[in-house]
XYZ file of N, CA and C in Angstrom:
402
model
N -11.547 6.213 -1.368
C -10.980 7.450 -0.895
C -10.333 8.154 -2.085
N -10.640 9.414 -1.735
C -9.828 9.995 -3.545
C -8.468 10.666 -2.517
N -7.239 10.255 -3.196
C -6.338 11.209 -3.402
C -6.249 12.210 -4.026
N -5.753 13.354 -3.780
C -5.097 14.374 -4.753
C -3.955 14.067 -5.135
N -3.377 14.358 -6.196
C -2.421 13.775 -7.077
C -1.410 15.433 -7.649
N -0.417 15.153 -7.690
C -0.013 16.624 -8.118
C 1.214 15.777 -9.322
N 0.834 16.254 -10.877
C 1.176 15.874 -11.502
C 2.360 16.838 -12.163
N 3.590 16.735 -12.295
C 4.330 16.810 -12.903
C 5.271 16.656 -14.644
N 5.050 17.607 -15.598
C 5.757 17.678 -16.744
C 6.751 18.358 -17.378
N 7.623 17.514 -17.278
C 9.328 18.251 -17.655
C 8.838 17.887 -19.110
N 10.013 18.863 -20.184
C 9.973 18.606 -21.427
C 11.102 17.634 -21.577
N 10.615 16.561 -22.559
C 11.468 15.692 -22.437
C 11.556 14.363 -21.481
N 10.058 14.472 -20.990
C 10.001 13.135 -20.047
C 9.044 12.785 -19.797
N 8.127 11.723 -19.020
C 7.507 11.043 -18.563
C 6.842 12.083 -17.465
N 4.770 12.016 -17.382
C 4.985 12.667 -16.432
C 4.871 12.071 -15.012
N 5.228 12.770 -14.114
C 5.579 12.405 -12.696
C 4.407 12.354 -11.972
N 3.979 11.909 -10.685
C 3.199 11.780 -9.860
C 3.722 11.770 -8.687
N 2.664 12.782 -7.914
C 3.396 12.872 -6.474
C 2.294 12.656 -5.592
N 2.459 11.744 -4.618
C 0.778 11.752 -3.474
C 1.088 12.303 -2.253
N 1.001 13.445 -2.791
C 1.294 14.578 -0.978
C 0.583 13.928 0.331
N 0.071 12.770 0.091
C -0.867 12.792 1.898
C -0.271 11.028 1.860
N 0.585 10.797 1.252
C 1.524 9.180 1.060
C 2.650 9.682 1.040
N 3.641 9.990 1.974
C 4.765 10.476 2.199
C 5.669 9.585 1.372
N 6.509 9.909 0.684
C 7.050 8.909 0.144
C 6.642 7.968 -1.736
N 5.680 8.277 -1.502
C 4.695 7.611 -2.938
C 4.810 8.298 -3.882
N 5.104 8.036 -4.651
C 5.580 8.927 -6.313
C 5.075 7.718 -7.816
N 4.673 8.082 -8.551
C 4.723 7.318 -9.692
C 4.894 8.390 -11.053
N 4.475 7.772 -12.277
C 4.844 7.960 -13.501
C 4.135 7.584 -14.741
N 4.184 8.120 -15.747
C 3.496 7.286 -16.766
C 4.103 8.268 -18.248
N 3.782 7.584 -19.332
C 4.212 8.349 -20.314
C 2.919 9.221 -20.998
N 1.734 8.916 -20.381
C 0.343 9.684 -20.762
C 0.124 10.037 -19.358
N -1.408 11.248 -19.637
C -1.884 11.604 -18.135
C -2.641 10.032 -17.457
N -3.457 9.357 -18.664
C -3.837 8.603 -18.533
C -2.816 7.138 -17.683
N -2.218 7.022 -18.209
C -1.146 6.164 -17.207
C -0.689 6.400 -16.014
N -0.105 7.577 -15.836
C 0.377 8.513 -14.621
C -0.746 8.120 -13.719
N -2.172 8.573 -14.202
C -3.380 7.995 -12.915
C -3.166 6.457 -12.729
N -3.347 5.710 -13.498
C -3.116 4.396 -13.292
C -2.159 3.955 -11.794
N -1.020 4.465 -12.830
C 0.318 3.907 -12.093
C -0.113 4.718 -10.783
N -0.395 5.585 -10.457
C -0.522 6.455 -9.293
C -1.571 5.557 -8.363
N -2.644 5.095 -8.819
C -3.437 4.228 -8.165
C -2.468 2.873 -7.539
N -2.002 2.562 -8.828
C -1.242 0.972 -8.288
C -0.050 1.446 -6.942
N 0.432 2.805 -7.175
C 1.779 3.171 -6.248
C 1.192 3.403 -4.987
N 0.088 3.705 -4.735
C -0.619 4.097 -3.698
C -0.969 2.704 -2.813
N -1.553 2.129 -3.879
C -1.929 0.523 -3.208
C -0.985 -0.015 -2.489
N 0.255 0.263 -3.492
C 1.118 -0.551 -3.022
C 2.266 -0.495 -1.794
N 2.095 0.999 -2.090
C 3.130 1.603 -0.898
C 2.255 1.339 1.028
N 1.142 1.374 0.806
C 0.307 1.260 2.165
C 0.283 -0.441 2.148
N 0.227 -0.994 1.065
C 0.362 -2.423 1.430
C 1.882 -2.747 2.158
N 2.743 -2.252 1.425
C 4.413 -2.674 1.954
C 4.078 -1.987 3.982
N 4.042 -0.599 3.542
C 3.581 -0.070 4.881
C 3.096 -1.486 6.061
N 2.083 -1.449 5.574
C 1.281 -2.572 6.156
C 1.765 -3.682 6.493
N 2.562 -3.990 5.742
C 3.724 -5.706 6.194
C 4.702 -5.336 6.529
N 4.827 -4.109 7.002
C 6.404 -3.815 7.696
C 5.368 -3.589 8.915
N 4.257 -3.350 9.276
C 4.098 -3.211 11.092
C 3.927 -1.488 10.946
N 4.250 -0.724 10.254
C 4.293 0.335 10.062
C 2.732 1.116 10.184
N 2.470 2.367 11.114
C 1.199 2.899 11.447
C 0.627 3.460 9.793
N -0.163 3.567 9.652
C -0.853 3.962 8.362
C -2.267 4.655 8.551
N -1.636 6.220 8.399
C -2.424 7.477 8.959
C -2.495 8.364 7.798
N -3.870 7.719 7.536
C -4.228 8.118 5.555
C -5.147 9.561 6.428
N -4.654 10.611 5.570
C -5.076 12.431 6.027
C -5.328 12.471 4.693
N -6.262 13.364 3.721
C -6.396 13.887 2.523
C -6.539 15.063 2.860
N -5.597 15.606 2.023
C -5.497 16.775 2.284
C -6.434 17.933 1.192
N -6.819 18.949 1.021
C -7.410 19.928 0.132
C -6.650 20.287 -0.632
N -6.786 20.524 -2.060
C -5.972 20.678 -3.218
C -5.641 21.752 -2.929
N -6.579 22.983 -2.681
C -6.307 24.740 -2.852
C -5.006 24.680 -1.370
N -4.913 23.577 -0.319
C -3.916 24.068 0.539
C -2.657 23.455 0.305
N -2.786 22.431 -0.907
C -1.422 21.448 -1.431
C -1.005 22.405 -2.201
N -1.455 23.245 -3.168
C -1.059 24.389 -3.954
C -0.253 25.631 -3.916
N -0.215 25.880 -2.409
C 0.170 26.729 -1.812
C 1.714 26.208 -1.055
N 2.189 24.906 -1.312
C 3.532 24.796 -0.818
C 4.337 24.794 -2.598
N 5.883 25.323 -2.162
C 6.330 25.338 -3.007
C 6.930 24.096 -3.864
N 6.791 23.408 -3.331
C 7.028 21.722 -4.237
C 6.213 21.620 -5.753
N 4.816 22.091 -5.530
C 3.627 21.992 -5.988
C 2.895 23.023 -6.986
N 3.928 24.050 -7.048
C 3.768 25.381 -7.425
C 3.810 25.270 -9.154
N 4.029 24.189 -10.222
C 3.942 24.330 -11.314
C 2.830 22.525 -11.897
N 2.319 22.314 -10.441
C 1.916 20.789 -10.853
C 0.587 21.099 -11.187
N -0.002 20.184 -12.108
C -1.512 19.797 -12.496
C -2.283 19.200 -11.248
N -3.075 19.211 -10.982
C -4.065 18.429 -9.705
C -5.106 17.246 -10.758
N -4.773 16.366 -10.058
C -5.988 15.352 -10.070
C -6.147 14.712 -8.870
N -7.105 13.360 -8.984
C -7.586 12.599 -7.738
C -7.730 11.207 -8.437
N -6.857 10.533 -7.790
C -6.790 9.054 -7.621
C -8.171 8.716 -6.863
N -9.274 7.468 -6.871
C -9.848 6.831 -6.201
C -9.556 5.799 -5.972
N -9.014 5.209 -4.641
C -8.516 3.857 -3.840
C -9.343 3.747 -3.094
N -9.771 2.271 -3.170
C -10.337 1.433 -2.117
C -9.785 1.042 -1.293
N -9.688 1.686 0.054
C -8.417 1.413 0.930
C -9.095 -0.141 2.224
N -10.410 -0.268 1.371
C -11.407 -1.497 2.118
C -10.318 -2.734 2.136
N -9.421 -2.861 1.697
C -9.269 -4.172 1.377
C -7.622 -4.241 1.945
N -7.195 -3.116 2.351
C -6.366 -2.758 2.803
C -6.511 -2.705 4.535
N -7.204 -3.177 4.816
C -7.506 -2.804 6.529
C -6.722 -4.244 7.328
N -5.813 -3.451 7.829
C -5.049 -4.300 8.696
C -5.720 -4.789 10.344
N -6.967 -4.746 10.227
C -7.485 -5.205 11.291
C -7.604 -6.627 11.787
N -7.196 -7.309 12.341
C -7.836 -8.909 12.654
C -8.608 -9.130 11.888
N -8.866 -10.206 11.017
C -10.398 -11.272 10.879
C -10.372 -12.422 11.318
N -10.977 -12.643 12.107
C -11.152 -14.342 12.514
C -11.751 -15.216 10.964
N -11.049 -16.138 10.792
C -10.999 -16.857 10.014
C -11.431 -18.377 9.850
N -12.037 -19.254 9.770
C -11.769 -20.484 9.746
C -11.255 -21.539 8.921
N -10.206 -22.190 8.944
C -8.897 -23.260 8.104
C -9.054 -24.542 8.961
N -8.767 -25.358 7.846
C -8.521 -26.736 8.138
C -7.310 -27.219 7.614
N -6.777 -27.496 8.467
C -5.001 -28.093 8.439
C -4.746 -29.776 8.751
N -3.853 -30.167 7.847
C -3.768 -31.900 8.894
C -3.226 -31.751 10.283
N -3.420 -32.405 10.985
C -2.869 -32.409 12.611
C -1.407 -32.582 12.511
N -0.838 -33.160 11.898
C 0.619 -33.453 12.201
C 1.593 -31.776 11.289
N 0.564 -30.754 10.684
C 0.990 -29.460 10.117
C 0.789 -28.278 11.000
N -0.553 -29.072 11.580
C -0.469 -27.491 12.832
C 0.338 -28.272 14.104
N 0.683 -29.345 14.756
C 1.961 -29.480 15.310
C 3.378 -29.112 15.353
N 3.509 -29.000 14.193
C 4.833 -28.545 13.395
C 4.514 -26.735 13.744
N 3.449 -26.460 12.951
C 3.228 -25.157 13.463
C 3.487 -24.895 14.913
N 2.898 -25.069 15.559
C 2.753 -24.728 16.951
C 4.226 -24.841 17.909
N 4.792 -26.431 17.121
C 6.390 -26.092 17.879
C 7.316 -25.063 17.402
N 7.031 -24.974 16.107
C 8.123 -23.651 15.364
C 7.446 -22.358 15.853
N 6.037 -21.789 16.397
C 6.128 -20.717 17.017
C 5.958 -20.764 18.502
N 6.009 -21.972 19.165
C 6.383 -21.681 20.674
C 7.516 -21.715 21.018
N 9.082 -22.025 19.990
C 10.083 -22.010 20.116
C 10.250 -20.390 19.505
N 9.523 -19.876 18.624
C 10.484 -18.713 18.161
C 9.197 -17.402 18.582
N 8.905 -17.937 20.464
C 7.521 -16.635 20.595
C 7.351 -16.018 19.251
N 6.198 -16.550 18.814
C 5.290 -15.812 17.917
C 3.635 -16.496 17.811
N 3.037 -15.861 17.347
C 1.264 -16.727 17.133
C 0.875 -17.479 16.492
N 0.159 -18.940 16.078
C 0.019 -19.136 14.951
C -0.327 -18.456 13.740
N -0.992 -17.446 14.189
C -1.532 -15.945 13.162
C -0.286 -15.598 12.764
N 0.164 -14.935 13.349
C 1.502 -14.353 12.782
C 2.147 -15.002 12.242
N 2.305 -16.057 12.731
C 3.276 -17.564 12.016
C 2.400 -17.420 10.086
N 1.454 -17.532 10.138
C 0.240 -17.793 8.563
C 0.442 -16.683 8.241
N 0.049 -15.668 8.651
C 0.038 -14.247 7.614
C 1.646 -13.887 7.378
N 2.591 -14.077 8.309
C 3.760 -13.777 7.691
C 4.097 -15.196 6.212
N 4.351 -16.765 6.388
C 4.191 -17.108 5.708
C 2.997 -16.658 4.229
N 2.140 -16.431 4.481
C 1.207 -16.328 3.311
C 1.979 -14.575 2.257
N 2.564 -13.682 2.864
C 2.654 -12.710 2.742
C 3.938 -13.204 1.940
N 4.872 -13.467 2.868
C 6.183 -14.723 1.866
C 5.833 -15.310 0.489
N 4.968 -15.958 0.748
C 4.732 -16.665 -0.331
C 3.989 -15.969 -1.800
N 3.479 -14.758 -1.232
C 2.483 -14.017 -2.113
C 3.308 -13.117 -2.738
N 4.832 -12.466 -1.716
C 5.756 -11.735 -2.301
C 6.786 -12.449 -3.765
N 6.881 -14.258 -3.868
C 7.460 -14.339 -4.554
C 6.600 -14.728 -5.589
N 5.639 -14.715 -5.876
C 4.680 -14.756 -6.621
C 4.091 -13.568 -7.451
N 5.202 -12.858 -6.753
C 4.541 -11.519 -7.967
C 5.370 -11.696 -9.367
């Protein structure tokens, strides 16, 4: 999916990145060349957090000539980020794992005591574990 990107340069700084159709998503770089970068990674990353908060994720791209026309936008450069938002799809996959029996026991009593799924129980753990690993 390409974003439009509305790039920002103060004298005296780093330039800015703004993703008008990612409410919230901003990045930076000290080249144009970086600014795209980082703008790709901020994008990824902000719909990923999105995504592990439960949060709806209602990707709109919007047309450059009508982003141009608000006044936020009125001295920015345009480009377009391309994200693969494939890998990002919060849909179910059925999966198949092999666990020892006495681990999915343990599982199963820690989420029939604290209503939740074994799914939910794994992807929240795995998501845990992947957060302190960055």
């Amino acid at each position: 999916m390409l974003f439009p990107i509305a790039i920002h340069k103060d004298p005296n700084s780093s330039y800015g990145v703004t993703v008008p159709d990612v409410p919230g998503c901003f990045s930076f770089g000290d080249t144009v060349d970086e600014a795209l970068r980082n703008a790709k990674e901020a994008i990824i990353g902000h719909i990923e957090t999105l995504l592990e908060l439960g949060e709806s994720v209602d990707i709109k791209v919007s047309e450059i000539e009508t982003l141009k026309t608000q006044p936020a936008f009125k001295e920015a450069a345009w480009g377009f980020v391309d994200v693969d938002l494939t890998e990002l799809d919060a849909k179910p996959e059925r999966v198949n794992i092999s666990l020892p029996k006495f681990v999915l026991n343990r599982i199963d009593h820690y989420v029939a005591s604290n209503h939740e799924t074994r799914s939910g129980f794994l992807a929240r753990a795995a998501l845990s574990a992947l957060a302190h690993d960055k």
